[in-house]
Short mmCIF file of C-alpha atoms in Angstrom, two decimals:
data_model
loop_
_atom_site.label_atom_id
_atom_site.label_comp_id
_atom_site.label_asym_id
_atom_site.label_seq_id
_atom_site.Cartn_x
_atom_site.Cartn_y
_atom_site.Cartn_z
CA UNK A 23 34.44 3.44 -11.72
CA UNK A 24 36.37 0.18 -12.08
CA UNK A 25 34.30 -2.86 -13.06
CA UNK A 26 33.41 -5.24 -10.26
CA UNK A 27 34.24 -8.89 -10.72
CA UNK A 28 31.35 -11.29 -10.20
CA UNK A 29 31.21 -13.15 -6.92
CA UNK A 30 32.58 -16.69 -7.08
CA UNK A 31 29.21 -17.80 -5.71
CA UNK A 32 27.22 -16.21 -8.55
CA UNK A 33 27.08 -17.04 -12.26
CA UNK A 34 28.91 -14.68 -14.57
CA UNK A 35 26.92 -12.01 -16.37
CA UNK A 36 24.48 -9.40 -15.13
CA UNK A 37 21.14 -10.51 -13.77
CA UNK A 38 18.23 -8.29 -14.77
CA UNK A 39 17.19 -8.14 -11.13
CA UNK A 40 20.64 -7.02 -10.04
CA UNK A 41 20.56 -4.43 -12.83
CA UNK A 42 17.35 -3.03 -11.36
CA UNK A 43 18.82 -2.94 -7.86
CA UNK A 44 21.92 -1.15 -9.10
CA UNK A 45 19.84 1.33 -11.08
CA UNK A 46 17.66 2.21 -8.10
CA UNK A 47 20.66 2.54 -5.81
CA UNK A 48 22.27 4.92 -8.31
CA UNK A 49 19.10 6.98 -8.64
CA UNK A 50 18.38 5.82 -12.19
CA UNK A 51 14.92 5.14 -13.54
CA UNK A 52 13.30 1.77 -12.85
CA UNK A 53 13.20 -0.39 -16.01
CA UNK A 54 9.96 0.22 -17.88
CA UNK A 55 7.97 -1.55 -20.51
CA UNK A 56 6.85 0.17 -23.69
CA UNK A 57 3.58 1.00 -21.92
CA UNK A 58 5.43 2.98 -19.26
CA UNK A 59 4.84 0.50 -16.45
CA UNK A 60 7.41 -1.39 -14.41
CA UNK A 61 8.21 -4.78 -15.93
CA UNK A 62 6.18 -7.45 -14.16
CA UNK A 63 6.04 -11.22 -14.33
CA UNK A 64 2.72 -11.08 -16.18
CA UNK A 65 4.44 -9.33 -19.08
CA UNK A 66 6.88 -12.20 -19.53
CA UNK A 67 3.90 -14.50 -19.90
CA UNK A 68 1.83 -12.28 -22.18
CA UNK A 69 4.58 -10.91 -24.40
CA UNK A 70 7.07 -13.70 -25.10
CA UNK A 71 10.02 -12.69 -27.26
CA UNK A 72 9.73 -9.01 -26.39
CA UNK A 73 12.88 -6.90 -26.17
CA UNK A 74 11.72 -5.33 -22.90
CA UNK A 75 13.55 -6.19 -19.69
CA UNK A 76 12.42 -9.38 -18.03
CA UNK A 77 10.21 -9.04 -14.94
CA UNK A 78 11.61 -8.18 -11.56
CA UNK A 79 11.43 -10.40 -9.62
CA UNK A 80 12.04 -12.62 -12.63
CA UNK A 81 10.61 -16.05 -13.26
CA UNK A 82 12.11 -16.74 -16.68
CA UNK A 83 15.83 -15.95 -16.62
CA UNK A 84 17.26 -17.92 -13.72
CA UNK A 85 16.85 -15.19 -11.11
CA UNK A 86 15.55 -15.95 -7.64
CA UNK A 87 11.83 -15.83 -6.80
CA UNK A 88 10.34 -12.89 -4.87
CA UNK A 89 12.76 -12.09 -2.00
CA UNK A 90 11.66 -12.92 1.50
CA UNK A 91 11.87 -10.43 4.35
CA UNK A 92 11.46 -10.43 8.12
CA UNK A 93 7.97 -10.95 9.55
CA UNK A 94 8.39 -8.16 12.08
CA UNK A 95 6.79 -7.97 15.53
CA UNK A 96 3.22 -7.18 14.44
CA UNK A 97 1.98 -10.31 12.66
CA UNK A 98 -1.16 -12.00 14.03
CA UNK A 99 -2.52 -15.34 12.78
CA UNK A 100 -6.18 -16.06 11.99
CA UNK A 101 -6.91 -12.83 10.09
CA UNK A 102 -10.41 -12.46 8.55
CA UNK A 103 -11.10 -13.69 5.03
CA UNK A 104 -11.62 -10.44 3.09
CA UNK A 105 -10.24 -8.46 0.17
CA UNK A 106 -11.01 -5.01 1.65
CA UNK A 107 -9.43 -3.68 4.84
CA UNK A 108 -11.41 -0.43 4.91
CA UNK A 109 -14.90 0.86 5.69
CA UNK A 110 -16.67 4.03 4.64
CA UNK A 111 -15.17 6.01 7.52
CA UNK A 112 -11.59 4.75 7.31
CA UNK A 113 -9.07 7.61 7.42
CA UNK A 114 -6.21 7.69 4.96
CA UNK A 115 -5.38 7.77 1.25
CA UNK A 116 -7.28 5.00 -0.58
CA UNK A 117 -5.03 2.34 -2.08
CA UNK A 118 -5.69 -0.73 -4.19
CA UNK A 119 -2.98 -3.33 -4.70
CA UNK A 120 -3.41 -5.94 -7.40
CA UNK A 121 -1.32 -8.42 -9.29
CA UNK A 122 -0.69 -12.07 -9.97
CA UNK A 123 1.15 -14.92 -8.31
CA UNK A 124 3.35 -17.07 -10.56
CA UNK A 125 5.53 -20.10 -10.17
CA UNK A 126 9.18 -19.77 -11.12
CA UNK A 127 8.25 -21.13 -14.58
CA UNK A 128 5.88 -18.14 -15.08
CA UNK A 129 2.70 -20.23 -14.77
CA UNK A 130 -0.05 -18.46 -12.74
CA UNK A 131 -0.85 -20.11 -9.40
CA UNK A 132 -4.47 -20.35 -8.25
CA UNK A 133 -5.59 -20.90 -4.68
CA UNK A 134 -2.55 -19.16 -3.17
CA UNK A 135 -3.17 -17.90 0.38
CA UNK A 136 -2.33 -14.17 0.59
CA UNK A 137 -2.30 -12.76 4.14
CA UNK A 138 -1.84 -8.96 4.36
CA UNK A 139 -1.25 -6.72 7.36
CA UNK A 140 -0.13 -3.08 7.74
CA UNK A 141 -0.07 0.05 9.87
CA UNK A 142 -3.04 2.43 9.90
CA UNK A 143 -2.96 6.04 8.71
CA UNK A 144 -1.20 7.09 11.93
CA UNK A 145 1.47 4.39 11.65
CA UNK A 146 0.00 2.12 14.36
CA UNK A 147 -0.71 -1.63 14.18
CA UNK A 148 -3.86 -3.09 15.73
CA UNK A 149 -2.71 -5.75 18.20
CA UNK A 150 -6.07 -6.23 19.95
CA UNK A 151 -8.27 -6.79 16.88
CA UNK A 152 -7.85 -7.28 13.16
CA UNK A 153 -7.95 -3.75 11.73
CA UNK A 154 -5.89 -3.60 8.53
CA UNK A 155 -5.45 -7.37 8.52
CA UNK A 156 -6.99 -9.87 6.14
CA UNK A 157 -6.35 -12.84 3.92
CA UNK A 158 -7.61 -13.94 0.52
CA UNK A 159 -6.86 -16.54 -2.14
CA UNK A 160 -5.76 -16.01 -5.73
CA UNK A 161 -8.41 -16.80 -8.33
CA UNK A 162 -8.20 -19.26 -11.22
CA UNK A 163 -5.96 -16.84 -13.15
CA UNK A 164 -3.55 -16.35 -10.23
CA UNK A 165 -4.86 -12.83 -9.57
CA UNK A 166 -5.39 -11.02 -6.26
CA UNK A 167 -6.75 -7.58 -5.37
CA UNK A 168 -6.55 -5.74 -2.04
CA UNK A 169 -8.46 -2.58 -1.07
CA UNK A 170 -6.83 -0.64 1.76
CA UNK A 171 -5.11 2.71 2.49
CA UNK A 172 -1.55 3.94 2.16
CA UNK A 173 0.05 2.91 5.48
CA UNK A 174 1.33 5.60 7.81
CA UNK A 175 4.93 6.00 8.93
CA UNK A 176 6.38 4.90 12.23
CA UNK A 177 9.92 5.41 13.61
CA UNK A 178 12.72 3.69 11.74
CA UNK A 179 10.75 2.39 8.76
CA UNK A 180 9.63 3.53 5.34
CA UNK A 181 6.07 2.90 4.12
CA UNK A 182 5.42 -0.79 3.53
CA UNK A 183 2.86 -3.56 3.40
CA UNK A 184 3.42 -7.00 4.93
CA UNK A 185 2.31 -10.17 3.16
CA UNK A 186 2.56 -13.92 3.51
CA UNK A 187 1.98 -16.02 0.38
CA UNK A 188 1.55 -19.79 0.39
CA UNK A 189 0.68 -22.06 -2.52
CA UNK A 190 -1.29 -25.14 -1.38
CA UNK A 191 1.03 -27.56 0.36
CA UNK A 192 4.11 -25.38 -0.21
CA UNK A 193 6.32 -23.28 2.11
CA UNK A 194 5.20 -19.80 3.17
CA UNK A 195 6.85 -16.72 1.63
CA UNK A 196 6.96 -13.82 4.12
CA UNK A 197 7.90 -10.49 2.59
CA UNK A 198 7.10 -6.76 2.37
CA UNK A 199 6.07 -4.39 -0.44
CA UNK A 200 7.38 -0.84 -0.83
CA UNK A 201 6.36 2.45 -2.44
CA UNK A 202 8.58 4.23 -4.99
CA UNK A 203 9.74 7.78 -4.29
CA UNK A 204 9.56 7.52 -0.49
CA UNK A 205 12.36 9.56 1.19
CA UNK A 206 12.80 6.92 3.88
CA UNK A 207 13.58 4.22 1.31
CA UNK A 208 17.16 5.49 1.36
CA UNK A 209 17.55 5.06 5.14
CA UNK A 210 15.44 1.98 5.87
CA UNK A 211 17.86 -0.90 6.49
CA UNK A 212 15.26 -3.52 5.51
CA UNK A 213 14.09 -1.88 2.27
CA UNK A 214 14.74 -3.86 -0.94
CA UNK A 215 14.15 -2.20 -4.35
CA UNK A 216 13.26 -5.62 -5.80
CA UNK A 217 10.05 -5.33 -3.74
CA UNK A 218 8.93 -1.96 -5.11
CA UNK A 219 5.35 -1.80 -6.29
CA UNK A 220 4.40 0.04 -9.45
CA UNK A 221 2.26 2.86 -8.00
CA UNK A 222 0.27 5.58 -9.75
CA UNK A 223 -2.28 8.19 -8.71
CA UNK A 224 -5.94 7.35 -9.29
CA UNK A 225 -8.32 10.17 -8.45
CA UNK A 226 -8.01 10.88 -4.73
CA UNK A 227 -6.20 7.60 -4.13
CA UNK A 228 -3.39 5.43 -5.46
CA UNK A 229 -3.14 2.14 -7.32
CA UNK A 230 -0.28 -0.31 -6.82
CA UNK A 231 0.62 -3.44 -8.76
CA UNK A 232 3.04 -6.21 -7.94
CA UNK A 233 3.51 -9.78 -9.18
CA UNK A 234 4.81 -12.42 -6.83
CA UNK A 235 7.01 -15.30 -7.98
CA UNK A 236 6.96 -18.27 -5.60
CA UNK A 237 9.67 -20.89 -5.46
CA UNK A 238 7.43 -23.59 -6.95
CA UNK A 239 6.69 -24.75 -10.47
CA UNK A 240 3.18 -24.05 -11.69
CA UNK A 241 1.25 -26.68 -13.61
CA UNK A 242 0.78 -25.54 -17.25
CA UNK A 243 -2.17 -27.94 -17.48
CA UNK A 244 -4.11 -25.99 -14.86
CA UNK A 245 -3.73 -28.25 -11.86
CA UNK A 246 -2.94 -31.82 -10.91
CA UNK A 247 -5.66 -34.44 -11.26
CA UNK A 248 -7.12 -35.74 -8.00
CA UNK A 249 -5.58 -38.95 -6.69
CA UNK A 250 -7.25 -42.13 -7.83
CA UNK A 251 -7.43 -43.34 -4.23
CA UNK A 252 -7.71 -40.23 -2.01
CA UNK A 253 -7.38 -40.54 1.76
CA UNK A 254 -10.59 -41.40 3.56
CA UNK A 255 -12.37 -38.88 5.77
CA UNK A 256 -15.20 -36.35 5.95
CA UNK A 257 -13.34 -33.45 4.32
CA UNK A 258 -14.42 -32.74 0.74
CA UNK A 259 -13.79 -30.04 -1.85
CA UNK A 260 -16.60 -27.61 -2.63
CA UNK A 261 -18.01 -27.46 0.89
CA UNK A 262 -18.43 -24.39 3.07
CA UNK A 263 -16.70 -24.71 6.44
CA UNK A 264 -17.00 -22.37 9.40
CA UNK A 265 -14.46 -21.68 12.13
CA UNK A 266 -14.60 -24.53 14.62
CA UNK A 267 -15.83 -27.16 12.16
CA UNK A 268 -14.13 -30.52 12.65
CA UNK A 269 -13.35 -32.91 9.80
CA UNK A 270 -11.29 -36.01 9.33
CA UNK A 271 -8.74 -36.52 6.60
CA UNK A 272 -6.66 -39.64 6.38
CA UNK A 273 -6.01 -40.85 9.91
CA UNK A 274 -6.37 -37.46 11.64
CA UNK A 275 -9.02 -34.96 12.76
CA UNK A 276 -8.70 -31.25 11.96
CA UNK A 277 -10.40 -28.13 13.32
CA UNK A 278 -11.25 -25.27 10.91
CA UNK A 279 -9.48 -22.02 11.85
CA UNK A 280 -11.07 -19.69 9.26
CA UNK A 281 -14.35 -19.86 7.38
CA UNK A 282 -13.91 -20.77 3.70
CA UNK A 283 -15.22 -22.83 0.82
CA UNK A 284 -12.85 -25.72 0.21
CA UNK A 285 -11.26 -26.64 -3.08
CA UNK A 286 -8.88 -29.31 -4.33
CA UNK A 287 -5.39 -28.52 -3.04
CA UNK A 288 -6.68 -27.08 0.25
CA UNK A 289 -6.80 -30.42 2.05
CA UNK A 290 -6.23 -29.95 5.81
CA UNK A 291 -2.59 -31.10 5.84
CA UNK A 292 -1.75 -28.67 3.02
CA UNK A 293 -3.08 -25.39 4.44
CA UNK A 294 -2.16 -24.82 8.10
CA UNK A 295 -3.72 -21.34 7.92
CA UNK A 296 -7.13 -23.01 7.54
CA UNK A 297 -6.86 -26.25 9.51
CA UNK A 298 -5.19 -27.38 12.74
CA UNK A 299 -4.85 -30.97 13.85
CA UNK A 300 -6.87 -31.81 16.95
#
């Protein structure tokens, strides 16, 4: 096959992410670390100087952050705050999805809003309630963990999970996560191999991992200091708010949309998923 010249809109050389995409499209193996797992952003942080391929999506070699994808017709706002989408009687193959959220400089991001939604075991979305819908926030290490089931198939799509990720005060990333080895990956027009999870069997269920890279720079010092003269108002960090609570911040009043315990960075103007101006 003749070599392909780089696009005039792209830098010369081969991006590690593009190498992964080309490998998957050609049926080659996904790049692995020495441990046998898919290269993730956490490995670039924990093993600097390694000869292994950089993470995909990469946050240390000039590649783009985690690709965005269409929201689709089944998103609903105001999902419950929870890390598990299942109960004891939920049908389907158990699945846990875990990982970290990084800035493009490979610094973990805490307090990132992660809103997940998916189809049930039969491939249907709940549009009357909030089954298989929930949001959570990354912890102080940038980690998240979701307990759910492997989503069912519906016409025209391969298996996938939907997610919105938003660092405090930053734009929302809307994207989807995919499962390796799915026959429909080859025919799904939306599917992107850069969004493949690393999935393995675990007893009667499956475990998936994926690290998100947001288009923001993380603070290596662990967060910005509070302003010396913060806006006036009744909102305060460290308080428990319930849906419907009203606070003031600066010159405006805000109504709480979802119960949560506040923290610095979640001021009402910064997190529209939690607060709406009245």
